[in-house]
Tab-separated table of C-alpha atoms in Angstrom:
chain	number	residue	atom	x	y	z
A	1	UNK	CA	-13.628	-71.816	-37.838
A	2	UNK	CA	-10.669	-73.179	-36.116
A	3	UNK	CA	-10.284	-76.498	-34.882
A	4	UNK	CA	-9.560	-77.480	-31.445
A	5	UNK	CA	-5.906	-78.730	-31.573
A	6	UNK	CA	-6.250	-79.387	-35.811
A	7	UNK	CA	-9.340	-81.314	-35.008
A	8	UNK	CA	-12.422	-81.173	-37.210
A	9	UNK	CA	-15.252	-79.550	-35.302
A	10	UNK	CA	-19.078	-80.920	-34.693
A	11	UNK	CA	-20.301	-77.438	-34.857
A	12	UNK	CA	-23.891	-76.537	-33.591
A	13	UNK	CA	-25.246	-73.210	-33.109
A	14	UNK	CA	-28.223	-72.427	-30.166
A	15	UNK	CA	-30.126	-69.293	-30.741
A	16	UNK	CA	-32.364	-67.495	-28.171
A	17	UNK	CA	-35.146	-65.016	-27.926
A	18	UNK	CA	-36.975	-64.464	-25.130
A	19	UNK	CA	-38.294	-67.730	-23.500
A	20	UNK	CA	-37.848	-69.496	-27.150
A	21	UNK	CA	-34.858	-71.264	-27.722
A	22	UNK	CA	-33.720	-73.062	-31.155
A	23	UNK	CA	-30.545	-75.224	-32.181
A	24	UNK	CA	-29.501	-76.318	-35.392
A	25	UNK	CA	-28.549	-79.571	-36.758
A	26	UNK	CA	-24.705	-80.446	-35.593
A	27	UNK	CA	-22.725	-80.346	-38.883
A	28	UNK	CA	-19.720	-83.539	-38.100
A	29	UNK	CA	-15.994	-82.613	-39.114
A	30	UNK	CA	-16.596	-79.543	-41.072
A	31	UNK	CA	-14.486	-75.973	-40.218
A	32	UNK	CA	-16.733	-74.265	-42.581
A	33	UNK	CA	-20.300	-75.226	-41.472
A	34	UNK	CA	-23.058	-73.762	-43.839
A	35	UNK	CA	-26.310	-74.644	-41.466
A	36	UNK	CA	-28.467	-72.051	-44.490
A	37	UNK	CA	-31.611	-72.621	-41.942
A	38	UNK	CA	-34.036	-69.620	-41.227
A	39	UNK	CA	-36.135	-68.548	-37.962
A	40	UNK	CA	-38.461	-66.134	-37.276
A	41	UNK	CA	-39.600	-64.820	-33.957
A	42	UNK	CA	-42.203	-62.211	-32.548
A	43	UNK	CA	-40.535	-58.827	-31.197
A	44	UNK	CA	-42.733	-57.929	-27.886
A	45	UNK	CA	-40.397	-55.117	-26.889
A	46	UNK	CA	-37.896	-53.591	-29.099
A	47	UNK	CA	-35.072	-53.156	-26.378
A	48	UNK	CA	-34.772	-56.999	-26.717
A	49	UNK	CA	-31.451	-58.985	-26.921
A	50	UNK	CA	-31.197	-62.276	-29.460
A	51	UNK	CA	-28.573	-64.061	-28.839
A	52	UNK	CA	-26.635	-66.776	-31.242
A	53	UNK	CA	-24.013	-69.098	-29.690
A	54	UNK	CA	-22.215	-71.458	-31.505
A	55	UNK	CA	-20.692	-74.991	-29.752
A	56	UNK	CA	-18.907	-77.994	-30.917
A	57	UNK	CA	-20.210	-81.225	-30.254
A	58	UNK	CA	-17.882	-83.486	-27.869
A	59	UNK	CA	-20.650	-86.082	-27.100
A	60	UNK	CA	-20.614	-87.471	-30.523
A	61	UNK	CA	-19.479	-91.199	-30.664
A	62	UNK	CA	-20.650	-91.652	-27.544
A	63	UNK	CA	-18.765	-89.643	-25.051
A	64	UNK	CA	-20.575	-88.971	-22.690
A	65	UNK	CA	-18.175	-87.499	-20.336
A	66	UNK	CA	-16.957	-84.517	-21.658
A	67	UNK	CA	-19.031	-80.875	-21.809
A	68	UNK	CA	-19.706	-79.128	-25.472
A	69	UNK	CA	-17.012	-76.679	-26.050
A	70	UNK	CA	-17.550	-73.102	-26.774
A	71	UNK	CA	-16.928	-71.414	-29.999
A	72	UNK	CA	-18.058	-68.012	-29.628
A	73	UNK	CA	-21.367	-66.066	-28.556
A	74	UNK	CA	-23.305	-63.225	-30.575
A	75	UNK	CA	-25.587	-60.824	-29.151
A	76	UNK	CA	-27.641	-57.991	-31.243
A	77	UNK	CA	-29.938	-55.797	-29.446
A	78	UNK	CA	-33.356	-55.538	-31.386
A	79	UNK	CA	-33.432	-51.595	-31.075
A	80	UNK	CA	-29.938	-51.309	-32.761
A	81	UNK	CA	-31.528	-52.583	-36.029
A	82	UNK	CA	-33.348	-50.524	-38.980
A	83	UNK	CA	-36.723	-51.615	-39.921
A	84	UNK	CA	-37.004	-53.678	-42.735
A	85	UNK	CA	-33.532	-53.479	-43.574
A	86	UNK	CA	-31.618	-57.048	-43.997
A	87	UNK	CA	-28.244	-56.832	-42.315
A	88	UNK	CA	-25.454	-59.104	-43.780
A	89	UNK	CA	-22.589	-59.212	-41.858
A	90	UNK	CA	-19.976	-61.378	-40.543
A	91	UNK	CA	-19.601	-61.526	-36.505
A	92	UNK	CA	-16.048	-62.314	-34.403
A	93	UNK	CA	-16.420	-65.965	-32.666
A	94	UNK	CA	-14.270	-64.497	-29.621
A	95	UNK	CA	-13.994	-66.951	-26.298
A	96	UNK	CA	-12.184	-65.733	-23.141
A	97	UNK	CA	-10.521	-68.912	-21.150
A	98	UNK	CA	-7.932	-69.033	-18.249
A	99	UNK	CA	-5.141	-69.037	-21.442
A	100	UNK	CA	-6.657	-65.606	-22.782
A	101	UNK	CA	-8.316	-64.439	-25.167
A	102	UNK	CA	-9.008	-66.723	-28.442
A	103	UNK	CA	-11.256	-65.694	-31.791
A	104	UNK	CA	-12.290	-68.973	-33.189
A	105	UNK	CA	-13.780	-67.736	-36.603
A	106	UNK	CA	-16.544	-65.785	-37.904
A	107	UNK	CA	-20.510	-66.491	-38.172
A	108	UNK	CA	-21.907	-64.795	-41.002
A	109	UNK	CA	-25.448	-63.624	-40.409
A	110	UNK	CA	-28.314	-62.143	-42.394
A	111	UNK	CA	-31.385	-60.641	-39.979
A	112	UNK	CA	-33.904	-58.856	-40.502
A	113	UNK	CA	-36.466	-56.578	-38.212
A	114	UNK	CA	-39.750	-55.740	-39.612
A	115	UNK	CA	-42.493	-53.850	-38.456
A	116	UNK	CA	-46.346	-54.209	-38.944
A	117	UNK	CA	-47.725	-51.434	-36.789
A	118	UNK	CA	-45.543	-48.222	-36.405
A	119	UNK	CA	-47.525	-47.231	-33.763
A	120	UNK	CA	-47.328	-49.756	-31.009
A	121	UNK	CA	-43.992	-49.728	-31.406
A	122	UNK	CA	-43.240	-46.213	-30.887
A	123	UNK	CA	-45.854	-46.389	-27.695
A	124	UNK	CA	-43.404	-49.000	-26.763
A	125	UNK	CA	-40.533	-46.672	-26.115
A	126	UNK	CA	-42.984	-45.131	-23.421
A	127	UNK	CA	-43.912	-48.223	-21.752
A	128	UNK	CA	-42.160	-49.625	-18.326
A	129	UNK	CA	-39.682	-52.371	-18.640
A	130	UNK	CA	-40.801	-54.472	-15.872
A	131	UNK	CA	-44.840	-55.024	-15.200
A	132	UNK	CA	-46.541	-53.023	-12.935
A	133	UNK	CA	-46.264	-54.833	-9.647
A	134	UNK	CA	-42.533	-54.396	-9.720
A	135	UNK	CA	-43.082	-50.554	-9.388
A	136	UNK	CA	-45.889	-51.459	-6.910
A	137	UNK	CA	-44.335	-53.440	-4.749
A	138	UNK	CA	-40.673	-53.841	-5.685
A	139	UNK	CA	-38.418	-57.197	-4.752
A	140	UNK	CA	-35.507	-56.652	-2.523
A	141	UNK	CA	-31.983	-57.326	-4.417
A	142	UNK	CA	-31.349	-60.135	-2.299
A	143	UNK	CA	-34.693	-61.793	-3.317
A	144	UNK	CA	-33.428	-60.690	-7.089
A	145	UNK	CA	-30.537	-62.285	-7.719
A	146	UNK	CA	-32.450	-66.098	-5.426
A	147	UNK	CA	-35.089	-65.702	-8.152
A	148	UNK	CA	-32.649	-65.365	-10.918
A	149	UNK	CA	-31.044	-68.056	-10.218
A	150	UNK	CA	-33.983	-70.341	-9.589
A	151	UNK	CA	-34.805	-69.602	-12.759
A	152	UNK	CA	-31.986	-70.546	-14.721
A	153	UNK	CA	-32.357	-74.044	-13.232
A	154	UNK	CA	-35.604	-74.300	-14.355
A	155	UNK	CA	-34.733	-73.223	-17.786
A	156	UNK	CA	-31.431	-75.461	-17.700
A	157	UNK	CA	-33.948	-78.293	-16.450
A	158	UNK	CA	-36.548	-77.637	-18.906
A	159	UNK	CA	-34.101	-77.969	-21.938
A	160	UNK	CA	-32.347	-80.886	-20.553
A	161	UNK	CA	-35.133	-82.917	-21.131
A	162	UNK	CA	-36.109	-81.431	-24.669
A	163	UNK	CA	-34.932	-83.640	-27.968
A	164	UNK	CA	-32.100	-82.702	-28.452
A	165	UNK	CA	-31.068	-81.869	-24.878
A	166	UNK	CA	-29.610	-79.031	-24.088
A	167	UNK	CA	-26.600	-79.087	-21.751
A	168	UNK	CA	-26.416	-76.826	-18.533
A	169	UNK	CA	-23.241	-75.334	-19.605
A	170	UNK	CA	-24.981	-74.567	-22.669
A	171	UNK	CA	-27.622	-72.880	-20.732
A	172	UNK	CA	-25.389	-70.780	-18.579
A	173	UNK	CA	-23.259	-69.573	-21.124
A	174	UNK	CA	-26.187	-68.123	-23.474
A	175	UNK	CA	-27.970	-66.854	-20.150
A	176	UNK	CA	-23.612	-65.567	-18.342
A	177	UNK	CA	-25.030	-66.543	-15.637
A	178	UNK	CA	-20.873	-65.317	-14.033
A	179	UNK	CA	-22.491	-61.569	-15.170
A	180	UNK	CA	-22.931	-60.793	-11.285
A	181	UNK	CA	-19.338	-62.455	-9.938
A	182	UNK	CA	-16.445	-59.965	-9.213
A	183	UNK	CA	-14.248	-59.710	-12.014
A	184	UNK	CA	-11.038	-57.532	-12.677
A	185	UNK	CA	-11.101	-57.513	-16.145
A	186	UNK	CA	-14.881	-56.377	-16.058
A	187	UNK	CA	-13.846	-54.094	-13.616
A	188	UNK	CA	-11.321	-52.380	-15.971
A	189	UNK	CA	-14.345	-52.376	-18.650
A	190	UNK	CA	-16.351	-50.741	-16.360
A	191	UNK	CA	-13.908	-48.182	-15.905
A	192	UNK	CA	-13.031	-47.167	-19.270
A	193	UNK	CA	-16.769	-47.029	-20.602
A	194	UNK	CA	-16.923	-44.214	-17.594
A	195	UNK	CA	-13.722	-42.283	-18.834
A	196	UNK	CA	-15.487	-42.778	-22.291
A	197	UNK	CA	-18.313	-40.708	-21.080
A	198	UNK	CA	-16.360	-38.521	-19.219
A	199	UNK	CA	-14.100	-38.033	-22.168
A	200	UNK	CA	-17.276	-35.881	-23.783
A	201	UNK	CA	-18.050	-33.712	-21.002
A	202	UNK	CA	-14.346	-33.184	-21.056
A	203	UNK	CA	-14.414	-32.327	-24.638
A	204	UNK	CA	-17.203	-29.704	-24.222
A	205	UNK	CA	-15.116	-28.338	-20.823
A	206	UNK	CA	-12.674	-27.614	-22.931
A	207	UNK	CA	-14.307	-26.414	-25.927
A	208	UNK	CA	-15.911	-23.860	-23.426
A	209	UNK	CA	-12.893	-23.001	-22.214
A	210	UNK	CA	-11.146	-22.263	-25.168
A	211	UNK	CA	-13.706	-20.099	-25.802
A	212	UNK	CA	-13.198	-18.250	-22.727
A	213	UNK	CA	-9.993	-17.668	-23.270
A	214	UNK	CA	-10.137	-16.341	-26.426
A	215	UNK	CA	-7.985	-19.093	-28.590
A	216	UNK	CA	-10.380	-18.832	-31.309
A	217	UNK	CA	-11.423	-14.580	-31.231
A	218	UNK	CA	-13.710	-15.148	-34.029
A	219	UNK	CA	-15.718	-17.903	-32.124
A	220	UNK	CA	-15.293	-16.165	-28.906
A	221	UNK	CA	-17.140	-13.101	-30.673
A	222	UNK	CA	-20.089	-15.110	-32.425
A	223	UNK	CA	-20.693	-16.632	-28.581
A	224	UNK	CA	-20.621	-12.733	-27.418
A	225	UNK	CA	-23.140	-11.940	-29.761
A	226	UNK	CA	-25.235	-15.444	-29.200
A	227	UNK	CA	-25.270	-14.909	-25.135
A	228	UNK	CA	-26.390	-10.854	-25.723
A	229	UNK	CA	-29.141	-11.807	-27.492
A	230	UNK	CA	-30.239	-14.738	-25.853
A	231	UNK	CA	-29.919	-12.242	-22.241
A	232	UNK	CA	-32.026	-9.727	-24.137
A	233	UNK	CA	-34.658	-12.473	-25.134
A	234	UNK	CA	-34.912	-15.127	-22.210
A	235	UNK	CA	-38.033	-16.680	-24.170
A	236	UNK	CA	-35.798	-18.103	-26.588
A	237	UNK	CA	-32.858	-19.895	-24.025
A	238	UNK	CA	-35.130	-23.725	-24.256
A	239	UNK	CA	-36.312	-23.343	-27.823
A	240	UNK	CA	-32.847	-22.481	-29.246
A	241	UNK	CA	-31.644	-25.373	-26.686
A	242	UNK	CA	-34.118	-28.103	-28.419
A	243	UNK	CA	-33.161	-26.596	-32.035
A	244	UNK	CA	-29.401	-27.167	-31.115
A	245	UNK	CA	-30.296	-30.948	-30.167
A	246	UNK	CA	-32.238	-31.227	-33.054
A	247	UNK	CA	-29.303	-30.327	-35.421
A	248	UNK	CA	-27.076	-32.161	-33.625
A	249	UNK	CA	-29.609	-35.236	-34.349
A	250	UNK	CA	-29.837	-34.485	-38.215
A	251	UNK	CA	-26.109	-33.712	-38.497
A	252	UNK	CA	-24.820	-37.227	-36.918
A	253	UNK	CA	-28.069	-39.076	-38.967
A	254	UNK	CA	-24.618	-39.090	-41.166
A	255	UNK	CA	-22.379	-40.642	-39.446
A	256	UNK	CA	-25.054	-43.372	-37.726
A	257	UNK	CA	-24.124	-46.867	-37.471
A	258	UNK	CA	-24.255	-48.915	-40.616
A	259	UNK	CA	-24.045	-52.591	-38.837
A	260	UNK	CA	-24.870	-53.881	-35.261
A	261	UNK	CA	-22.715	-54.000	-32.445
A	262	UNK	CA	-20.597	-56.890	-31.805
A	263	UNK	CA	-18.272	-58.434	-29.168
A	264	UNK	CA	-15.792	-56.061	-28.772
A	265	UNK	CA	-12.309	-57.687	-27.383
A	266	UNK	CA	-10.914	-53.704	-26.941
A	267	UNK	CA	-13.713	-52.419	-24.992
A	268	UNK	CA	-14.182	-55.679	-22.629
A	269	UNK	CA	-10.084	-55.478	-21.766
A	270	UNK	CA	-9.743	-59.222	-22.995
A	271	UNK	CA	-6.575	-58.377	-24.897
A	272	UNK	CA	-4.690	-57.141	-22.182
A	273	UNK	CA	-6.279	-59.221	-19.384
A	274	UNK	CA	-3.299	-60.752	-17.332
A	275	UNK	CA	-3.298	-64.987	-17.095
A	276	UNK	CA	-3.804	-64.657	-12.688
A	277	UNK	CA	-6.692	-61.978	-13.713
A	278	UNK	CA	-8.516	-64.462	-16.088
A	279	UNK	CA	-7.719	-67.732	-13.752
A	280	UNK	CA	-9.511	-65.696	-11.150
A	281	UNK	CA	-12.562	-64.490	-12.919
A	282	UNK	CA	-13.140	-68.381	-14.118
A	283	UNK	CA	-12.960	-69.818	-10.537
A	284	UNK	CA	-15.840	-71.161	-9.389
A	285	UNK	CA	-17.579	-69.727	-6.224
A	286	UNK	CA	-16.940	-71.038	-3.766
A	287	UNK	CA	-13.097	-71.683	-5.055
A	288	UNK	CA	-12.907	-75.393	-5.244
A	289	UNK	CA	-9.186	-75.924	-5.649
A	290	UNK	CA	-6.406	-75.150	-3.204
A	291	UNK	CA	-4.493	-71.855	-3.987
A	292	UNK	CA	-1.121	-71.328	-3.055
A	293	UNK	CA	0.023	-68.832	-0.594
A	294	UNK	CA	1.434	-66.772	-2.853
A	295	UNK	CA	-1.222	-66.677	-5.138
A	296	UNK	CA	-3.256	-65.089	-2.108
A	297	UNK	CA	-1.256	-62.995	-0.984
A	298	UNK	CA	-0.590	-61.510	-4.695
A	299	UNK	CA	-4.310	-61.266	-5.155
A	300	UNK	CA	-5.363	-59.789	-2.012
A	301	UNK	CA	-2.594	-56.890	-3.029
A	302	UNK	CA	-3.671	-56.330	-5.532
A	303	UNK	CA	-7.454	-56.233	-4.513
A	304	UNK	CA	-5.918	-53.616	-2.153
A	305	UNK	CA	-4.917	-51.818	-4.678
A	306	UNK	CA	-8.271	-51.570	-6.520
A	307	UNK	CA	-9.674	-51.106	-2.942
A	308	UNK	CA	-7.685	-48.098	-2.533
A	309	UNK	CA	-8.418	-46.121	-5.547
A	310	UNK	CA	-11.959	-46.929	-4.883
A	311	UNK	CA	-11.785	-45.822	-1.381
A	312	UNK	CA	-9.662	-42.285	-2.354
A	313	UNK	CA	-12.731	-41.298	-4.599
A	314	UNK	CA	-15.542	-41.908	-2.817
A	315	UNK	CA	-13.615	-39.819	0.491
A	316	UNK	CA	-13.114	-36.735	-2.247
A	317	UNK	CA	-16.883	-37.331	-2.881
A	318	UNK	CA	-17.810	-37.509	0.682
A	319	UNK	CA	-15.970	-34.732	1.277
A	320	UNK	CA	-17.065	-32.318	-1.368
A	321	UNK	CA	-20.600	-32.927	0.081
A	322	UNK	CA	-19.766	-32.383	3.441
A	323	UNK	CA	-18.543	-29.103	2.973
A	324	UNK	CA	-22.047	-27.745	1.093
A	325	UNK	CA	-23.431	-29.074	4.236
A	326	UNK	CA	-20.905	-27.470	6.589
A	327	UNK	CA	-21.768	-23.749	4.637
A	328	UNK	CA	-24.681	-23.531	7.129
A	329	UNK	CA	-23.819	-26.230	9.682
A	330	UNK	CA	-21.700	-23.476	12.078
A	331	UNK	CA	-18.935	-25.862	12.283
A	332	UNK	CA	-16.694	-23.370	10.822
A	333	UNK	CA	-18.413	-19.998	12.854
A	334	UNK	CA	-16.495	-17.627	10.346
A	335	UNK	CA	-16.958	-19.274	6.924
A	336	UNK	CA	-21.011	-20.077	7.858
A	337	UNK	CA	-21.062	-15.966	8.828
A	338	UNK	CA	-19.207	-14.842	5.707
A	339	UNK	CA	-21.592	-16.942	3.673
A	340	UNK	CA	-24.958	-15.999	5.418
A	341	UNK	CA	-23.768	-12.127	4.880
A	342	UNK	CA	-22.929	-12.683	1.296
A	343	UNK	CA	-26.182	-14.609	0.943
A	344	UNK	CA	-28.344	-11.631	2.506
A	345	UNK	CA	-26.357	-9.015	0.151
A	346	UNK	CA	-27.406	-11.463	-3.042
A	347	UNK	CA	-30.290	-11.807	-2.293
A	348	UNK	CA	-30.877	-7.693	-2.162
A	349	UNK	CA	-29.120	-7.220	-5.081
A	350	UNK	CA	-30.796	-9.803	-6.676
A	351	UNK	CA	-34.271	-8.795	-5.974
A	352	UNK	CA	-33.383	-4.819	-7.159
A	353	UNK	CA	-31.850	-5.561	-10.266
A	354	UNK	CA	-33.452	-7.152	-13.492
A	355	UNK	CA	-32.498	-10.449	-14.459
A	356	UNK	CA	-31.093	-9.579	-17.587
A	357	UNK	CA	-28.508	-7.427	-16.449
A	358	UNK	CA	-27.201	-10.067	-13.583
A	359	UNK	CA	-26.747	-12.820	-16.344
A	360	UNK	CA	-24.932	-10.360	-18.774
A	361	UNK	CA	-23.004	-9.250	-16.262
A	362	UNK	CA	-22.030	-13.143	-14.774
A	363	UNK	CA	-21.754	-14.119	-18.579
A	364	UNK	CA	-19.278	-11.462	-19.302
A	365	UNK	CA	-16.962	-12.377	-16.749
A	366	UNK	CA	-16.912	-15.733	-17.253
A	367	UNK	CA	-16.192	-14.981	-21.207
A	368	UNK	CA	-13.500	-12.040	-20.461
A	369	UNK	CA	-10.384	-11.704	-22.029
A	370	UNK	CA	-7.202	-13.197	-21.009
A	371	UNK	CA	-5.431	-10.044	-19.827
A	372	UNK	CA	-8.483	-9.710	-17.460
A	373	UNK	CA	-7.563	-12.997	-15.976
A	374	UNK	CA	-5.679	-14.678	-13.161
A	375	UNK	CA	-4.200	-18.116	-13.092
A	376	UNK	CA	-4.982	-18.893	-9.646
A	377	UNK	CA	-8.255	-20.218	-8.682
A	378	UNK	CA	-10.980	-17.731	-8.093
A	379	UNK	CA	-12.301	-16.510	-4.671
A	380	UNK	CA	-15.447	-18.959	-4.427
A	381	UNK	CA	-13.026	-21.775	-5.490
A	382	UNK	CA	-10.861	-21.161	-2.301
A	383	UNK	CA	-13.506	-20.217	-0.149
A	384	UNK	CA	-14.850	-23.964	-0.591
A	385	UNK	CA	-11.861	-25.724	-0.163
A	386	UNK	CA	-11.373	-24.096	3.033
A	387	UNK	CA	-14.657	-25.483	4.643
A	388	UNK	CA	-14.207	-28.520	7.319
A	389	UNK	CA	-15.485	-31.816	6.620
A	390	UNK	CA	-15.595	-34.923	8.577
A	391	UNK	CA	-12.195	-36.294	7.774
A	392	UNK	CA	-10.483	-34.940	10.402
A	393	UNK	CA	-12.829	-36.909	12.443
A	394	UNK	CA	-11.789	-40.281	11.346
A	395	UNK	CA	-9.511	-42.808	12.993
């Protein structure tokens, strides 16, 4: 580990599960601390968190005034783990302060997850995650969050007065009790573990629609053949879906994960987190100190900024369902009649001709060639676009 300013550190680690919390002996000016001690704990629910945070010791020699210092924080979910396999591996020591972000060493680990009964732990996955009068009658948000907080001070109170004590910043860092306060730099996490997800369906967009188009004829052809005989036998659309899922499962049973997840600096945007972004996120709340004017003013811009983007998407959202609504709303007398016509002639087509030939015939077009094609956007498309919304009736 590093040393705070070339200092030897008093390194301790804490370790929690559930309501059970442990802490090793403090090792005095050592950088390589070997604590070698072993815990076991009962799994009650395999989507479970433990949780391993390592401190250094600033109330040795009596000092009295000064709060533990954090070295770094490890958190393995229970689920990510293969039974009875013993994972050795060495985790990052990564702390995030107002001067960025700072990896302070490495705790090597060895944990294990065994199983005694296979079957109460595969009931498990079945089983809610909160006890029964939560579903029954649930707690407000509000309510939530007071609870949540109560709690913590009783936990932070209860481990005060344990041998050895427990400090509250201890307690609040192993429990981030901050998880709920705005941050930016969460904010940008957020974000990217959306496009992450959206990345995939974007992926298998345009996997479809090179398909369409015919840049692979050979695949294009196989998918021909694949949709004909699917039309011709319906009865096998859901089990060929569930065989394709279960292929996919065996194929990336290569390519699992070998260790657990750790902190990861990329994915939480610590590396590129700005110095104004960071002193933000660790301000108290209320904000205790006096800010500048132009710190304000820069922060409420850019705040703005967020705002806006925020505020752009959820009008295209808005407005998107507004104009479904408006198809049979009569706000737009023409576009309502064209699509209660069209609706009546579907429906009569629909109802004389066999299924089969209506999805060959809408799976053919949407798989046509290229020289069949146009690049503007088809009739539907424009049709939609052209139906009112509520936007014109904002100030």
């Amino acid at each position: 580990m590093k040393g705070k300013e070339g200092k030897l550190t008093d390194a301790y680690c804490v370790a929690k599960y559930g309501n059970k919390w442990v802490r090793t002996r403090t090792l005095l000016d050592n950088l390589h601390p070997r604590w070698n001690e072993q815990y076991t704990w009962d799994v009650y629910d395999p989507y479970t968190v433990i949780t391993i945070g390592v401190f250094d010791n600033c109330h040795i020699n009596d000092k009295e005034d000064g709060k533990d210092q954090r070295i770094g924080k490890v958190r393995i979910r229970v689920s990510t783990l293969e039974t009875d396999r013993v994972y050795t591996h060495s985790y990052p020591l990564l702390v995030l302060s107002t001067s960025g972000l700072k990896k302070n060493g490495e705790l090597h680990l060895a944990i294990r997850f065994t199983c005694t009964a296979w079957s109460n732990m595969v009931t498990q996955y079945g089983k809610p995650l909160l006890p029964k009068m939560h579903y029954v009658q649930p707690i407000s948000i509000k309510h939530v969050d007071l609870l949540r907080h109560h709690a913590m001070n009783i936990v932070a109170g209860s481990l005060a007065r344990a041998e050895p004590p427990l400090r509250a910043e201890i307690v609040d860092y192993m429990l981030d009790v901050d998880y709920h306060m705005f941050s930016l730099r969460r904010s940008k996490a957020n974000f990217t573990r959306i496009m992450l997800l959206v990345s995939g369906i974007q992926y298998v967009l345009s996997w479809f629609n090179d398909i369409c188009h015919w840049k692979n004829p050979l695949t294009t052809i196989l998918m021909h053949i694949l949709f004909l005989i699917l039309v011709c036998y319906p009865e096998l659309i859901l089990p060929t879906l569930f065989l394709y899922l279960f292929v996919i499962g065996l194929w990336n049973y290569r390519f699992r994960p070998r260790e657990p997840p750790h902190m990861d600096a990329w994915l939480s945007q610590a590396e590129d987190a700005q110095p104004d972004e960071l002193q933000e996120e660790f301000e108290p709340f209320p904000t205790s100190r006096s800010l500048s004017t132009d710190i304000v003013r820069m922060r409420y811009d850019r705040m703005r900024t967020v705002a806006g983007r925020v505020q752009t998407v959820t009008s295209d959202l808005a407005m998107q369902g507004e104009r479904v609504l408006a198809l049979l709303s009569w706000r737009d007398p023409r576009a309502t009649t064209i699509f209660v016509a069209f609706s009546l002639i579907w429906a009569v087509f629909l109802y004389i001709t066999p299924f089969q030939i209506v999805a060959l015939l809408i799976g053919l077009y949407v798989l046509r060639h290229p020289r069949l094609r146009y690049k503007l956007p088809p009739i539907p498309v424009n049709f939609f676009k052209r139906l009112p919304s509520r936007a014109d009736s904002l100030l």
